[in-house]
PDB file of C-alpha atoms in Angstrom:
ATOM      1  CA  MET A   1      32.727  15.079 -33.380  1.00 94.00           C
ATOM      2  CA  ASP A   2      36.172  13.529 -32.978  1.00 96.00           C
ATOM      3  CA  LYS A   3      35.056  11.760 -29.797  1.00 97.00           C
ATOM      4  CA  ILE A   4      32.040  10.251 -31.589  1.00 97.00           C
ATOM      5  CA  ILE A   5      34.150   9.090 -34.527  1.00 98.00           C
ATOM      6  CA  LYS A   6      36.747   7.617 -32.198  1.00 98.00           C
ATOM      7  CA  ARG A   7      34.059   5.712 -30.234  1.00 97.00           C
ATOM      8  CA  LEU A   8      32.411   4.355 -33.384  1.00 98.00           C
ATOM      9  CA  ASN A   9      35.756   3.250 -34.829  1.00 98.00           C
ATOM     10  CA  TYR A  10      36.578   1.527 -31.549  1.00 97.00           C
ATOM     11  CA  LEU A  11      33.233  -0.315 -31.537  1.00 97.00           C
ATOM     12  CA  ILE A  12      33.661  -1.330 -35.186  1.00 98.00           C
ATOM     13  CA  GLU A  13      37.016  -2.818 -34.256  1.00 98.00           C
ATOM     14  CA  VAL A  14      36.093  -4.648 -31.026  1.00 97.00           C
ATOM     15  CA  LEU A  15      32.386  -5.501 -31.222  1.00 96.00           C
ATOM     16  CA  PRO A  16      32.616  -8.409 -33.693  1.00 97.00           C
ATOM     17  CA  SER A  17      35.066 -10.418 -31.591  1.00 96.00           C
ATOM     18  CA  ARG A  18      33.415  -9.475 -28.294  1.00 96.00           C
ATOM     19  CA  ILE A  19      29.928 -10.448 -29.423  1.00 95.00           C
ATOM     20  CA  ASN A  20      31.150 -13.680 -31.009  1.00 95.00           C
ATOM     21  CA  GLN A  21      32.139 -14.836 -27.526  1.00 95.00           C
ATOM     22  CA  PHE A  22      28.476 -15.571 -26.797  1.00 96.00           C
ATOM     23  CA  SER A  23      27.154 -19.063 -27.445  1.00 96.00           C
ATOM     24  CA  LYS A  24      24.349 -19.625 -29.943  1.00 95.00           C
ATOM     25  CA  GLU A  25      21.974 -20.132 -27.024  1.00 96.00           C
ATOM     26  CA  GLU A  26      23.073 -16.870 -25.366  1.00 96.00           C
ATOM     27  CA  ILE A  27      22.505 -14.812 -28.510  1.00 97.00           C
ATOM     28  CA  THR A  28      19.110 -16.321 -29.346  1.00 96.00           C
ATOM     29  CA  VAL A  29      17.392 -16.575 -25.950  1.00 96.00           C
ATOM     30  CA  LYS A  30      14.502 -14.116 -25.626  1.00 94.00           C
ATOM     31  CA  PRO A  31      14.173 -13.047 -21.992  1.00 86.00           C
ATOM     32  CA  ASN A  32      10.595 -12.168 -21.022  1.00 84.00           C
ATOM     33  CA  SER A  33       9.516 -12.303 -24.697  1.00 80.00           C
ATOM     34  CA  THR A  34      11.731  -9.337 -25.560  1.00 92.00           C
ATOM     35  CA  TRP A  35      14.381  -9.216 -28.253  1.00 97.00           C
ATOM     36  CA  SER A  36      17.283 -11.642 -28.122  1.00 97.00           C
ATOM     37  CA  LYS A  37      20.860 -10.305 -28.194  1.00 97.00           C
ATOM     38  CA  LYS A  38      20.886 -11.190 -31.885  1.00 97.00           C
ATOM     39  CA  GLU A  39      17.694  -9.212 -32.490  1.00 98.00           C
ATOM     40  CA  ILE A  40      19.049  -6.254 -30.502  1.00 98.00           C
ATOM     41  CA  LEU A  41      22.076  -6.199 -32.804  1.00 98.00           C
ATOM     42  CA  GLY A  42      19.674  -6.439 -35.749  1.00 98.00           C
ATOM     43  CA  HIS A  43      17.753  -3.477 -34.340  1.00 98.00           C
ATOM     44  CA  LEU A  44      21.051  -1.597 -34.176  1.00 98.00           C
ATOM     45  CA  CYS A  45      21.501  -2.373 -37.888  1.00 98.00           C
ATOM     46  CA  ASP A  46      18.065  -0.877 -38.557  1.00 98.00           C
ATOM     47  CA  SER A  47      18.921   2.164 -36.447  1.00 98.00           C
ATOM     48  CA  ALA A  48      22.188   2.576 -38.328  1.00 98.00           C
ATOM     49  CA  THR A  49      20.431   2.264 -41.688  1.00 98.00           C
ATOM     50  CA  ASN A  50      17.832   4.874 -40.798  1.00 98.00           C
ATOM     51  CA  ASN A  51      20.387   7.250 -39.317  1.00 98.00           C
ATOM     52  CA  HIS A  52      22.804   6.824 -42.201  1.00 98.00           C
ATOM     53  CA  HIS A  53      20.101   8.112 -44.543  1.00 97.00           C
ATOM     54  CA  ARG A  54      19.160  10.906 -42.141  1.00 98.00           C
ATOM     55  CA  PHE A  55      22.780  12.027 -41.802  1.00 98.00           C
ATOM     56  CA  ILE A  56      22.973  12.459 -45.561  1.00 98.00           C
ATOM     57  CA  LYS A  57      19.520  13.973 -46.129  1.00 98.00           C
ATOM     58  CA  ILE A  58      19.842  16.544 -43.342  1.00 98.00           C
ATOM     59  CA  GLN A  59      22.700  18.161 -45.220  1.00 97.00           C
ATOM     60  CA  PHE A  60      20.732  18.735 -48.425  1.00 96.00           C
ATOM     61  CA  GLU A  61      17.028  19.031 -47.574  1.00 96.00           C
ATOM     62  CA  ASP A  62      15.036  21.978 -46.295  1.00 94.00           C
ATOM     63  CA  GLN A  63      15.401  22.979 -42.670  1.00 93.00           C
ATOM     64  CA  PRO A  64      14.150  22.025 -40.242  1.00 96.00           C
ATOM     65  CA  PHE A  65      14.661  18.436 -41.306  1.00 97.00           C
ATOM     66  CA  VAL A  66      11.727  16.308 -40.124  1.00 97.00           C
ATOM     67  CA  VAL A  67      12.932  13.046 -38.607  1.00 96.00           C
ATOM     68  CA  VAL A  68      10.444  10.348 -39.562  1.00 95.00           C
ATOM     69  CA  PRO A  69      10.267   7.526 -37.000  1.00 95.00           C
ATOM     70  CA  TYR A  70      10.139   3.896 -38.043  1.00 96.00           C
ATOM     71  CA  LYS A  71       8.339   0.910 -36.538  1.00 97.00           C
ATOM     72  CA  GLN A  72      11.241  -0.758 -34.776  1.00 97.00           C
ATOM     73  CA  ASN A  73       9.499  -3.989 -33.781  1.00 96.00           C
ATOM     74  CA  ASP A  74       8.163  -4.477 -37.292  1.00 98.00           C
ATOM     75  CA  TRP A  75      11.600  -3.893 -38.805  1.00 98.00           C
ATOM     76  CA  VAL A  76      13.197  -6.490 -36.514  1.00 98.00           C
ATOM     77  CA  SER A  77      10.413  -8.957 -37.211  1.00 97.00           C
ATOM     78  CA  ILE A  78      10.302  -8.598 -40.997  1.00 98.00           C
ATOM     79  CA  GLN A  79      14.081  -8.816 -41.331  1.00 97.00           C
ATOM     80  CA  ASP A  80      14.025 -12.054 -39.309  1.00 98.00           C
ATOM     81  CA  TYR A  81      17.284 -11.358 -37.507  1.00 98.00           C
ATOM     82  CA  GLN A  82      16.578 -14.224 -35.110  1.00 97.00           C
ATOM     83  CA  ASN A  83      16.900 -16.779 -37.917  1.00 97.00           C
ATOM     84  CA  ILE A  84      19.721 -15.499 -40.109  1.00 96.00           C
ATOM     85  CA  PRO A  85      23.378 -16.376 -39.507  1.00 97.00           C
ATOM     86  CA  PHE A  86      24.826 -14.249 -36.726  1.00 96.00           C
ATOM     87  CA  ASP A  87      27.949 -13.417 -38.720  1.00 96.00           C
ATOM     88  CA  GLU A  88      25.706 -11.771 -41.331  1.00 98.00           C
ATOM     89  CA  VAL A  89      24.110  -9.553 -38.687  1.00 98.00           C
ATOM     90  CA  ILE A  90      27.546  -8.627 -37.333  1.00 98.00           C
ATOM     91  CA  GLY A  91      28.822  -7.924 -40.852  1.00 98.00           C
ATOM     92  CA  LEU A  92      25.830  -5.735 -41.647  1.00 98.00           C
ATOM     93  CA  TRP A  93      26.230  -3.742 -38.428  1.00 98.00           C
ATOM     94  CA  THR A  94      29.954  -3.287 -39.079  1.00 98.00           C
ATOM     95  CA  ALA A  95      29.537  -2.212 -42.704  1.00 98.00           C
ATOM     96  CA  ILE A  96      26.786   0.325 -42.003  1.00 98.00           C
ATOM     97  CA  ASN A  97      28.689   1.868 -39.118  1.00 98.00           C
ATOM     98  CA  LYS A  98      31.866   2.162 -41.193  1.00 98.00           C
ATOM     99  CA  GLN A  99      29.831   4.129 -43.704  1.00 98.00           C
ATOM    100  CA  ILE A 100      28.326   6.300 -40.962  1.00 98.00           C
ATOM    101  CA  VAL A 101      31.858   7.162 -39.832  1.00 98.00           C
ATOM    102  CA  ARG A 102      32.713   8.163 -43.403  1.00 98.00           C
ATOM    103  CA  VAL A 103      29.600  10.337 -43.673  1.00 98.00           C
ATOM    104  CA  ILE A 104      29.947  12.114 -40.334  1.00 98.00           C
ATOM    105  CA  SER A 105      33.685  12.608 -40.886  1.00 98.00           C
ATOM    106  CA  ASN A 106      32.841  14.732 -43.917  1.00 98.00           C
ATOM    107  CA  ILE A 107      30.089  16.924 -42.472  1.00 98.00           C
ATOM    108  CA  PRO A 108      31.049  20.585 -42.771  1.00 98.00           C
ATOM    109  CA  GLU A 109      31.148  22.293 -39.359  1.00 97.00           C
ATOM    110  CA  GLU A 110      28.447  24.803 -40.289  1.00 97.00           C
ATOM    111  CA  LYS A 111      25.937  22.036 -41.025  1.00 98.00           C
ATOM    112  CA  LEU A 112      26.174  20.582 -37.508  1.00 98.00           C
ATOM    113  CA  SER A 113      23.890  23.364 -36.269  1.00 98.00           C
ATOM    114  CA  TYR A 114      21.103  22.492 -38.728  1.00 98.00           C
ATOM    115  CA  THR A 115      17.770  21.893 -37.047  1.00 97.00           C
ATOM    116  CA  CYS A 116      16.078  18.492 -36.882  1.00 97.00           C
ATOM    117  CA  ASP A 117      12.416  18.241 -35.886  1.00 97.00           C
ATOM    118  CA  ILE A 118      12.152  14.980 -33.926  1.00 95.00           C
ATOM    119  CA  GLY A 119       8.417  15.307 -33.204  1.00 92.00           C
ATOM    120  CA  ASN A 120       6.436  16.148 -30.081  1.00 91.00           C
ATOM    121  CA  ASN A 121       7.467  19.801 -30.468  1.00 91.00           C
ATOM    122  CA  LYS A 122      11.135  18.895 -29.923  1.00 95.00           C
ATOM    123  CA  CYS A 123      14.106  19.834 -32.044  1.00 96.00           C
ATOM    124  CA  PHE A 124      17.729  18.707 -32.018  1.00 96.00           C
ATOM    125  CA  THR A 125      20.655  20.147 -33.847  1.00 98.00           C
ATOM    126  CA  PHE A 126      22.270  17.851 -36.367  1.00 98.00           C
ATOM    127  CA  LEU A 127      25.161  17.368 -33.933  1.00 98.00           C
ATOM    128  CA  GLU A 128      22.742  16.412 -31.139  1.00 98.00           C
ATOM    129  CA  LEU A 129      21.084  13.871 -33.443  1.00 98.00           C
ATOM    130  CA  ILE A 130      24.468  12.278 -34.130  1.00 98.00           C
ATOM    131  CA  GLN A 131      25.229  12.247 -30.391  1.00 98.00           C
ATOM    132  CA  ASP A 132      21.835  10.645 -29.766  1.00 97.00           C
ATOM    133  CA  TYR A 133      22.665   7.906 -32.278  1.00 98.00           C
ATOM    134  CA  LEU A 134      25.731   6.995 -30.220  1.00 98.00           C
ATOM    135  CA  ARG A 135      23.764   7.164 -26.930  1.00 97.00           C
ATOM    136  CA  HIS A 136      21.168   4.818 -28.412  1.00 97.00           C
ATOM    137  CA  LEU A 137      23.878   2.446 -29.601  1.00 97.00           C
ATOM    138  CA  ASP A 138      25.541   2.411 -26.175  1.00 96.00           C
ATOM    139  CA  HIS A 139      22.175   1.849 -24.460  1.00 96.00           C
ATOM    140  CA  HIS A 140      21.610  -1.324 -26.457  1.00 96.00           C
ATOM    141  CA  LEU A 141      25.192  -2.514 -26.057  1.00 96.00           C
ATOM    142  CA  ILE A 142      24.588  -2.432 -22.298  1.00 95.00           C
ATOM    143  CA  GLN A 143      21.573  -4.681 -22.901  1.00 94.00           C
ATOM    144  CA  ILE A 144      23.704  -7.101 -24.886  1.00 95.00           C
ATOM    145  CA  PHE A 145      26.791  -7.157 -22.684  1.00 95.00           C
ATOM    146  CA  GLY A 146      25.333  -6.201 -19.302  1.00 91.00           C
ATOM    147  CA  THR A 147      27.923  -3.445 -18.923  1.00 87.00           C
ATOM    148  CA  SER A 148      28.941  -0.147 -20.468  1.00 79.00           C
ATOM    149  CA  GLU A 149      32.548  -1.345 -20.554  1.00 82.00           C
ATOM    150  CA  ILE A 150      32.874  -2.276 -24.179  1.00 85.00           C
TER     151      ILE A 150
END
C-alpha cells in the first residue's frame, strides 16, 4: 500500500505542472475522434470519483462488494470536459486524488482482503482493486504524455 500511496502523492505533486506544459491546441485536439488529452484527464476525474466512493463503501457494505460499472463515454460527454477551463479539470483531479490518498491511508489491513465482484465471474480483493485503479491511471497518463516516465 505504501508504494501506491507514494505514487499517487508523486502524481498529485507533479502532474499539474507537467500537464500545463501542453498548449491549448495540444490538450483539445481529438485524434481519430477519440478523447482529447483534456477529456482523458476528465475521464480520470470520473474514475477517481467512482473509485473514491467504492473505496469507502467496500469497507462497510456486505461482502462480496459488487462493483457497478459506469458509462465512461457518457460521463465524459455530459460533464463537458472539452469545454471547461483546463485548470478546473486539473484542480478536480488533484482534489479527488488527495482524498483517495487519505481514504486508502486509513484502510485497516484486514479489510484489504475483502472481496469485490467486478462482473463476468471475476473477483478482486480490495487491495487488487486499489492496485487496478493505479494501473488504470498510469495507462491513461501514457496516452496523455506518450510515456510512462511521469
